[in-house]
Amino acid sequence: MAAKNQIKVVLMSYKYSFMREMLNKTSFISGIVFMMLNNACMVGQWIVLFTLKADFGGYGFREIILLWGFAAGTYGVAHAFFAQAFHLSDLIVNGKLDAYLVQPKNILISVITSAIIPHALGDIIFAYVACFIYSFNIKVFLLFTLLIITGGLILTSLAAILNSLSFWLKNSDIIADTGVSAVIFFATYPDGIFHGLTKWILFTIIPVGIANYIPVRSIINCDYSLILFNILACILFIAFAFIIFYRGLKRYASGNLMSARV
Amino acid sequence: MAIIEVKKLSKTFKVKLKEKGLIGSLKAIIKPKYKKVEAVKNISFEIEKGEVVAFIGPNGAGKSTTIKMMTSILYPDKGSINIMGLDPTKDRKKLAYQIGTVFGQKEQLWTHLTPYDNFKFFGAIYDINPSVIEKKIDEFRELFELDEFINTPVRNLSLGQRIRCEIVASLIHEPKILFLDEPTIGLDPVVKENIRTLIKRMNKEYKTTIFLTSHDVSDIEKLCKRVIIINNGQVVLDDSMENLKYHYLNKKLVDAKMKEKINLDDEEGITILKDKGYNLKLEVDITKRSVADAIKLLDPDKIIDINISNVPLEDIISNIYKNKE
């Protein structure tokens, strides 16, 4: 019952956030369209590269399209539906969590779902276009959908964990931005081009391997054990994000800055 | 039985110190210095059901910190809080159903939505059935006269209308206790009076216990039957408004306009506060002298006009703050 009510509030929150973003119709639509174009331009670079070489780290052109689509999809899911996870540091440092703390709902869920970023919808649309270019197949579509959600949740959890360090460090937004940007940056390169220590880092400190590379491999090879691994990793990341956030919350100092919920 | 019990509550903040200028900033990076600020020191009080209590003090006295600990926003360092049998540090969600909060400086409403949509959202947050929310909104719309602006986006409302909506939103789940942190801040006198009427009505109609902080003495005088004064993180006075006035209103002010100049000096129990020749202002300590003594001293035949008044409550409270520092 509590979970049902929490989902109801989250859905209402999305509805009202969409209403807010749609107040400026031009900005809303152009944000979505330009993000799709931006992604398409980046893929254009790979088209040029593939005229020079047929294979990059074991990825052909179709696989690269899938990789790009997957990277856009995870980014899109994380930023469209959990946008505030990426701004948690500001909310913590400037004492903007008060309104959520006095409500009988899960604080972390309520906070991170309280805003959307419209252009992230452009990423999701682009992701599906890329998925269909890779393979117009229902199984691929379902796997892709499942895994961009788990990937998006891993990215969101990483953002929440790093931003929650602000409870201890006072301002961890630079750490969080760097960590999240690193995942987004490496997500668009095939993992086969990385070796040794770099590859180890990409599967541990910068968990792009878990959020992106493994899921893409599992779609290409239809490997269910990797999918299961990915789901378990996602659950662990979420659990860790909740533990860090709630541990830190005991150190929350609030604040007296004037603020409004916009 | 008390609805709120606060026992030996303390909260300390660690504040980073920084010397002035660029060198100070560099020093703060290399070797940061901190100081501990004891915002709340060992305070205790109890509040009964249905009471309207003013929790007042100068800026930085620890009012907001105390309210925030009582509403689960901050964790206390020491002491305990019991609100309707719930501990705010452990029972945050359960407590949230029982209390309402309005922070005058922090808006909880979505500014792009209308009050109506906001109330529906708050209803969902408190798991209220949609049909029940509709009934509640209708009830509040009538009771708190919201008709004029219930369908106007919050960002287009005046400050007074917005605060009124904040209060209504905090009541949507019928809380047993309402915490109001400076609800009338920045409002004009007419709107302040409206908000006070609304608070009074809430207390009367719904028997809501009200815990109010305000710097506006009129709020306290017109709404509260009990005053808790906090200064430097400690409770310096916890008494009924009646007692506060009785014990501290032992001085009268006598303003007199005279036909001719008279020369007066301070006497025991009578202090000359202002002497501008024809206009005099005396303070009479009625525990030592009577007002009649002061009038005799002025010589009644020479008085054109006279006004006898109590010392304003604001001055009394300021004196309590100063004396306990």
XYZ file of C-alpha atoms in Angstrom:
587
model
C 0.000 0.000 0.000
C 2.799 2.394 0.969
C 4.652 1.533 -2.266
C 1.466 2.106 -4.304
C 0.963 5.509 -2.692
C 4.620 6.416 -3.255
C 4.285 5.517 -6.963
C 1.092 7.593 -7.166
C 2.920 10.630 -5.749
C 5.877 10.077 -8.091
C 3.537 9.931 -11.097
C 1.760 13.104 -9.968
C 5.122 14.753 -9.500
C 6.076 13.816 -13.091
C 2.753 15.117 -14.359
C 3.211 18.462 -12.641
C 6.856 18.702 -13.736
C 5.780 18.108 -17.361
C 3.115 20.774 -16.951
C 5.791 23.182 -15.710
C 8.178 22.405 -18.547
C 5.425 22.707 -21.143
C 4.653 26.255 -20.011
C 7.359 27.282 -22.465
C 6.301 25.252 -25.503
C 9.130 26.418 -27.792
C 11.848 25.653 -25.263
C 10.252 22.285 -24.457
C 10.054 21.095 -28.070
C 13.351 22.613 -29.236
C 15.150 21.037 -26.258
C 13.942 17.593 -27.293
C 14.603 18.060 -31.027
C 18.069 19.573 -30.600
C 19.164 16.811 -28.230
C 18.195 14.239 -30.880
C 20.118 16.214 -33.522
C 23.107 16.543 -31.201
C 23.255 12.764 -30.764
C 22.787 12.223 -34.498
C 25.737 14.546 -35.246
C 27.952 12.519 -32.924
C 26.981 9.330 -34.729
C 27.928 11.156 -37.956
C 31.527 11.224 -36.729
C 31.466 7.430 -36.440
C 30.159 7.141 -40.012
C 33.300 8.979 -41.146
C 35.524 6.775 -38.946
C 33.989 3.600 -40.364
C 34.959 4.673 -43.885
C 38.574 4.381 -42.641
C 38.301 1.180 -40.578
C 35.741 -1.628 -40.447
C 36.058 -2.504 -36.796
C 36.637 -0.620 -33.522
C 37.357 -2.762 -30.473
C 35.245 -5.571 -31.872
C 32.304 -3.259 -32.688
C 30.950 -2.824 -36.206
C 28.823 0.142 -37.259
C 25.528 -1.419 -36.115
C 26.989 -2.192 -32.691
C 28.299 1.372 -32.392
C 24.804 2.659 -33.192
C 23.451 0.383 -30.454
C 26.160 1.613 -28.048
C 25.270 5.241 -28.776
C 21.579 4.534 -28.476
C 22.174 2.764 -25.179
C 24.301 5.632 -23.817
C 21.592 8.133 -24.824
C 18.918 5.877 -23.312
C 20.587 5.535 -19.896
C 21.320 9.266 -19.820
C 17.748 9.996 -20.902
C 16.118 7.731 -18.307
C 18.314 9.118 -15.511
C 17.812 12.762 -16.425
C 14.185 12.629 -17.543
C 12.891 10.826 -14.469
C 15.482 11.341 -11.724
C 16.888 14.742 -12.633
C 17.269 16.006 -9.077
C 19.700 13.184 -8.221
C 22.191 15.199 -10.269
C 21.534 18.345 -8.188
C 21.309 16.746 -4.752
C 24.471 18.470 -3.579
C 22.905 21.909 -4.033
C 19.761 20.805 -2.179
C 21.842 19.424 0.699
C 24.256 22.348 1.035
C 21.578 25.021 0.735
C 19.105 23.346 3.082
C 16.438 22.670 0.471
C 15.435 19.216 1.719
C 13.176 20.553 4.492
C 9.943 20.335 2.481
C 10.586 16.646 1.724
C 11.573 15.775 5.282
C 8.200 16.807 6.695
C 6.275 14.661 4.222
C 5.370 11.027 4.953
C 7.113 9.664 1.883
C 10.550 8.285 1.054
C 12.802 11.324 1.001
C 15.317 10.247 -1.635
C 12.635 9.071 -4.067
C 10.537 12.204 -3.535
C 13.523 14.484 -4.049
C 15.021 12.891 -7.155
C 11.661 12.573 -8.914
C 10.613 16.161 -8.206
C 11.871 17.540 -11.528
C 12.387 16.433 -15.098
C 14.758 17.650 -17.797
C 12.784 17.820 -21.070
C 15.741 17.482 -23.431
C 16.428 14.075 -21.871
C 13.239 12.916 -23.607
C 15.069 13.653 -26.866
C 17.769 11.235 -25.724
C 15.196 8.515 -25.072
C 13.591 9.004 -28.499
C 17.044 8.921 -30.118
C 17.845 5.760 -28.110
C 14.873 3.908 -29.567
C 15.610 5.096 -33.095
C 19.160 3.711 -32.669
C 17.777 0.484 -31.198
C 15.503 -0.015 -34.213
C 18.389 0.744 -36.598
C 20.402 -1.954 -34.840
C 17.591 -4.481 -35.030
C 13.870 -4.124 -35.537
C 13.086 -6.994 -33.219
C 10.702 -7.231 -30.260
C 13.173 -9.206 -28.106
C 15.900 -6.625 -28.677
C 13.381 -3.860 -27.964
C 12.337 -5.428 -24.632
C 15.922 -6.175 -23.562
C 16.967 -2.664 -24.581
C 14.108 -1.142 -22.571
C 14.893 -3.206 -19.480
C 18.603 -2.461 -19.648
C 18.383 1.292 -20.298
C 16.202 1.424 -17.176
C 18.783 -0.513 -15.098
C 21.602 1.529 -16.682
C 19.712 4.764 -15.968
C 19.149 3.662 -12.383
C 22.859 2.847 -11.961
C 23.778 6.290 -13.321
C 21.174 7.898 -11.026
C 22.479 5.928 -8.036
C 26.049 6.978 -8.809
C 24.925 10.623 -8.989
C 23.006 10.251 -5.704
C 25.984 8.603 -3.960
C 28.513 11.207 -5.098
C 26.187 14.154 -4.455
C 25.345 12.750 -0.995
C 28.992 13.164 -0.066
C 27.985 16.800 0.442
C 26.623 15.756 3.823
C 30.258 15.225 4.849
C 32.310 17.341 2.458
C 29.921 20.335 2.328
C 30.208 20.618 -1.460
C 30.668 17.480 -3.461
C 29.035 18.710 -6.655
C 32.364 18.848 -8.512
C 33.149 15.256 -7.537
C 29.653 14.209 -8.593
C 29.781 16.112 -11.892
C 33.187 14.624 -12.699
C 32.077 11.082 -11.865
C 28.828 11.306 -13.824
C 30.495 13.054 -16.788
C 33.147 10.331 -16.911
C 30.474 7.643 -17.172
C 28.624 9.575 -19.896
C 31.860 10.271 -21.797
C 33.176 6.692 -21.820
C 29.707 5.247 -22.494
C 29.958 6.235 -26.167
C 33.220 4.374 -26.823
C 33.410 0.612 -27.411
C 34.932 -1.146 -24.399
C 37.155 -3.235 -26.694
C 39.463 -0.263 -27.247
C 40.330 -0.113 -23.534
C 42.793 -2.486 -21.892
C 44.565 -3.174 -18.609
C 44.226 -0.600 -15.858
C 41.914 1.644 -17.895
C 39.488 -1.210 -18.407
C 39.671 -2.087 -14.700
C 38.850 1.520 -13.799
C 35.913 1.531 -16.215
C 34.405 -1.487 -14.473
C 35.035 -0.267 -10.912
C 35.719 3.396 -10.080
C 33.873 4.703 -13.135
C 31.187 2.035 -13.411
C 30.401 2.619 -17.088
C 31.277 -1.025 -17.730
C 28.440 -2.151 -15.460
C 25.952 0.503 -16.556
C 26.660 0.386 -20.300
C 29.228 -2.070 -21.662
C 27.871 -5.239 -20.071
C 24.236 -4.485 -21.052
C 25.252 -3.691 -24.645
C 27.243 -6.941 -24.791
C 24.298 -8.830 -23.354
C 21.947 -7.429 -26.023
C 24.403 -8.221 -28.829
C 25.063 -11.754 -27.555
C 21.610 -12.255 -25.992
C 23.401 -13.344 -22.791
C 20.856 -13.753 -19.994
C 23.484 -14.355 -17.312
C 24.923 -10.897 -18.036
C 21.413 -9.416 -17.908
C 20.868 -11.004 -14.506
C 24.246 -9.696 -13.357
C 23.245 -6.234 -14.536
C 19.955 -6.339 -12.634
C 21.743 -7.451 -9.456
C 24.366 -4.725 -9.885
C 21.559 -2.198 -10.323
C 19.901 -3.343 -7.070
C 23.235 -3.067 -5.238
C 23.846 0.449 -6.574
C 20.353 1.561 -5.536
C 20.779 0.034 -2.071
C 24.155 1.730 -1.668
C 22.688 5.088 -2.739
C 19.934 4.790 -0.116
C 22.415 3.774 2.602
C 24.770 6.686 1.868
C 21.939 9.223 1.565
C 20.199 8.200 4.796
C 23.499 7.982 6.710
C 24.299 11.495 5.527
C 20.834 12.800 6.301
C 21.627 12.593 10.022
C 24.218 15.308 9.356
C 21.803 17.528 7.401
C 22.063 21.082 8.696
C 19.073 22.634 6.893
C 19.484 26.385 6.409
C 17.676 29.687 6.539
C 17.937 30.758 2.907
C 14.675 31.926 1.393
C 13.552 29.283 -1.083
C 10.634 28.389 -3.307
C 9.575 25.209 -5.043
C 9.617 26.153 -8.713
C -1.353 14.521 29.115
C 1.151 16.566 27.145
C 0.945 16.293 23.352
C 4.549 17.520 23.008
C 7.354 16.692 25.450
C 10.818 18.100 24.908
C 13.488 16.997 27.375
C 17.043 18.336 27.680
C 17.291 18.971 23.959
C 20.632 20.162 22.546
C 22.016 20.819 19.105
C 25.473 22.031 18.127
C 26.613 23.148 14.690
C 30.189 23.164 13.463
C 30.838 26.449 11.672
C 33.891 27.078 9.505
C 35.822 30.214 10.409
C 37.422 32.367 7.741
C 39.625 35.394 8.109
C 38.915 38.352 5.849
C 40.298 38.738 2.330
C 42.051 36.446 -0.130
C 44.740 35.402 2.354
C 42.008 34.430 4.781
C 40.390 32.301 2.080
C 43.725 30.586 1.312
C 44.362 29.930 5.015
C 40.873 28.461 5.310
C 41.716 25.976 2.557
C 45.123 24.969 3.926
C 44.269 24.929 7.600
C 40.545 25.219 8.148
C 39.391 26.367 11.553
C 36.030 25.556 13.001
C 34.027 26.708 15.955
C 31.174 24.977 17.663
C 27.946 26.924 17.934
C 25.555 25.633 20.537
C 22.271 26.534 18.855
C 20.083 24.806 21.453
C 21.268 24.049 24.990
C 19.478 21.599 27.157
C 15.938 22.923 26.716
C 12.822 21.275 28.102
C 9.124 22.067 27.887
C 5.735 20.414 27.532
C 2.698 21.473 25.534
C -0.870 20.376 26.118
C -3.391 19.479 23.434
C -5.178 22.500 21.918
C -2.699 25.060 23.267
C -1.533 27.985 21.132
C 2.049 28.591 22.191
C 4.371 31.361 21.086
C 7.978 30.251 20.863
C 9.889 33.472 20.575
C 13.371 34.866 20.812
C 15.796 37.166 19.011
C 17.466 36.156 15.740
C 19.814 33.212 16.252
C 18.208 32.273 19.572
C 17.559 28.682 18.455
C 13.841 28.865 17.594
C 14.035 27.462 14.080
C 16.574 24.818 15.109
C 14.191 23.630 17.831
C 11.208 23.542 15.453
C 13.289 21.683 12.882
C 14.263 19.058 15.452
C 10.606 18.706 16.447
C 9.545 18.195 12.834
C 12.217 15.586 11.900
C 14.256 17.987 9.756
C 17.266 18.021 12.074
C 18.674 15.334 14.340
C 19.253 16.447 17.936
C 22.690 15.848 19.488
C 21.248 15.193 22.927
C 17.887 14.977 24.641
C 14.556 13.616 23.522
C 11.379 14.758 21.803
C 8.081 12.982 22.169
C 5.213 14.166 19.990
C 2.005 12.188 20.462
C 4.119 9.208 21.529
C 6.350 9.462 18.449
C 10.069 10.172 18.252
C 10.833 12.503 15.312
C 14.220 10.835 14.734
C 12.733 7.353 14.433
C 9.105 7.836 13.391
C 9.471 10.549 10.741
C 6.774 9.231 8.401
C 4.231 8.473 11.152
C 4.851 11.896 12.664
C 4.402 13.616 9.298
C 0.762 12.430 9.204
C 0.154 14.074 12.594
C 1.812 17.444 12.067
C 1.623 20.322 9.630
C 4.396 22.809 9.000
C 4.533 26.293 7.538
C 7.889 27.981 7.164
C 7.311 31.618 6.265
C 10.635 31.789 4.435
C 10.365 28.488 2.587
C 7.590 27.704 0.192
C 6.272 24.194 -0.076
C 3.819 24.865 -2.893
C 4.660 24.344 -6.569
C 4.656 27.864 -7.924
C 3.505 27.009 -11.471
C 0.458 25.128 -10.210
C -2.790 26.558 -8.943
C -3.608 26.241 -5.228
C -6.248 23.670 -6.230
C -3.657 21.428 -7.948
C -1.270 21.930 -5.060
C -3.912 20.866 -2.550
C -4.614 17.752 -4.632
C -0.892 16.963 -4.693
C -0.607 17.405 -0.938
C -3.674 15.201 -0.515
C -1.906 12.457 -2.496
C 1.234 12.876 -0.395
C -0.860 12.165 2.707
C -2.644 9.207 1.029
C -6.057 10.877 1.128
C -8.744 9.475 -1.136
C -9.360 11.846 -4.129
C -13.069 12.261 -3.292
C -12.159 13.153 0.297
C -9.584 15.684 -0.965
C -12.281 17.332 -3.109
C -14.547 17.643 -0.071
C -11.679 19.043 2.020
C -10.803 21.592 -0.666
C -14.444 22.696 -0.838
C -14.545 23.021 2.940
C -11.321 25.071 3.070
C -12.318 27.134 0.054
C -15.349 28.347 1.976
C -13.799 28.540 5.424
C -10.658 30.402 4.375
C -12.200 32.394 1.500
C -10.012 31.024 -1.294
C -12.568 31.303 -4.109
C -11.042 34.387 -5.644
C -7.664 32.795 -6.394
C -7.953 29.013 -6.042
C -7.451 28.564 -9.787
C -4.653 31.124 -10.216
C -1.059 29.823 -10.446
C 0.722 30.307 -7.127
C 3.444 32.433 -8.730
C 0.783 35.035 -9.612
C -0.613 35.287 -6.085
C 0.175 38.052 -3.620
C 2.403 37.099 -0.672
C -0.587 37.117 1.663
C -2.644 34.853 -0.593
C 0.354 32.548 -0.961
C 0.896 32.227 2.787
C -2.825 31.580 3.221
C -2.523 28.737 0.682
C 0.627 27.424 2.424
C -1.346 27.213 5.664
C -4.307 25.523 3.979
C -1.948 23.025 2.267
C -0.466 22.187 5.655
C -3.985 21.481 6.961
C -5.157 19.206 4.155
C -4.410 16.064 6.207
C -5.996 17.520 9.344
C -2.826 17.598 11.475
C -3.166 17.510 15.236
C -0.270 19.938 15.639
C 0.701 22.845 13.429
C 4.192 24.328 13.486
C 4.258 27.866 12.152
C 7.690 29.425 11.721
C 7.201 33.153 11.166
C 4.034 32.789 9.112
C 3.415 36.538 8.892
C 6.910 37.575 7.822
C 6.837 40.289 5.152
C 3.056 40.724 5.195
C 1.162 44.002 5.448
C -0.975 44.663 8.583
C -4.286 43.777 6.908
C -3.012 40.459 5.566
C -1.347 39.717 8.907
C -4.713 40.154 10.580
C -6.296 37.776 8.031
C -3.663 35.146 8.740
C -4.182 35.541 12.480
C -7.935 35.075 12.034
C -7.225 31.946 10.015
C -4.936 30.538 12.716
C -7.503 31.313 15.418
C -10.189 29.608 13.370
C -8.045 26.512 12.923
C -7.488 26.256 16.631
C -11.182 26.768 17.351
C -12.733 24.641 14.585
C -10.241 21.761 14.496
C -8.746 21.989 18.020
C -5.325 22.088 16.381
C -2.403 22.598 18.749
C -0.373 25.512 17.444
C 3.328 26.103 17.978
C 4.209 29.500 16.597
C 7.379 31.489 16.189
C 7.162 35.130 15.221
C 9.008 38.394 15.649
C 5.696 40.208 15.460
C 4.495 40.904 18.990
C 0.929 41.416 17.755
C 0.893 37.808 16.511
C 1.886 36.638 19.955
C -0.436 38.975 21.853
C -3.469 38.233 19.696
C -3.029 34.494 19.242
C -1.173 32.918 22.117
C -2.116 32.151 25.680
C 1.348 30.915 26.545
C 4.813 32.216 25.745
C 8.113 30.370 25.734
C 11.037 32.737 25.333
C 14.338 31.322 24.137
C 17.633 33.180 24.039
C 21.138 31.899 23.324
C 19.662 28.432 22.932
C 18.093 28.339 26.399
C 14.539 28.759 27.633
C 14.551 31.994 29.622
C 10.835 32.230 30.278
C 7.913 29.826 30.020
C 4.719 31.399 31.262
C 1.146 32.259 30.368
C 0.567 35.501 28.509
C -1.539 36.657 31.459
C 1.296 36.083 33.929
C 3.806 37.675 31.605
C 1.737 40.829 31.484
C 0.935 40.721 35.204
C 4.544 40.312 36.297
C 6.158 42.511 33.739
C 3.478 45.176 33.297
C 4.324 46.748 36.640
C 5.313 49.956 34.967
C 3.057 52.629 33.506
C 3.964 55.335 31.067
C 2.584 58.827 31.696
C 2.695 61.252 28.748
C 1.731 64.795 29.715
C 1.371 68.059 27.812
C 1.887 71.005 30.149
C 0.678 74.619 30.163
C 4.047 75.784 31.423
C 7.512 74.378 31.837
C 8.235 72.532 35.069
C 11.489 71.154 36.361
C 11.414 67.595 37.612
C 14.053 65.145 38.764
C 13.934 61.367 39.050
C 12.410 60.138 42.299
C 12.117 56.670 43.728
C 9.626 54.809 41.496
C 9.291 57.687 39.026
C 11.750 58.070 36.159
C 11.766 60.969 33.705
C 12.103 59.353 30.288
C 11.647 62.498 28.224
C 11.588 66.182 29.119
C 11.006 68.557 26.246
C 9.802 71.491 28.297
C 6.057 71.362 27.688
C 6.012 67.636 26.916
C 6.995 65.107 29.539
C 7.165 61.342 29.621
C 7.423 59.562 32.960
C 7.746 55.916 33.854
C 6.036 54.927 37.068
C 6.995 51.732 38.878
C 3.603 50.904 40.410
C 5.168 48.542 42.924
C 6.761 51.602 44.556
C 4.606 54.600 43.643
C 1.104 55.182 42.329
C 0.159 56.915 39.097
C -1.610 59.509 41.253
C 1.773 60.389 42.822
C 3.145 61.090 39.361
C 0.176 63.278 38.476
C 0.547 65.191 41.751
C 4.209 65.702 40.968
C 3.269 67.203 37.603
C 0.698 69.507 39.284
C -2.770 68.679 37.874
C -3.638 72.384 37.344
C -0.863 72.732 34.805
C -1.755 69.654 32.732
C -3.400 70.289 29.332
C -3.536 66.649 28.224
C -2.441 63.357 29.752
C -2.139 59.790 28.512
C -1.461 56.794 30.768
C -0.457 53.560 29.079
C 1.168 50.178 29.657
C 4.713 49.548 28.558
C 4.391 47.909 25.087
C 4.730 44.115 25.121
C 7.489 44.494 22.561
C 9.564 46.464 25.104
C 8.855 43.891 27.801
C 10.060 41.076 25.572
C 13.140 43.042 24.485
C 13.967 43.635 28.155
C 13.594 39.944 28.923
C 15.982 39.159 26.033
C 18.504 41.745 27.302
C 18.263 40.827 30.972
C 18.834 37.144 30.330
C 21.810 37.615 28.019
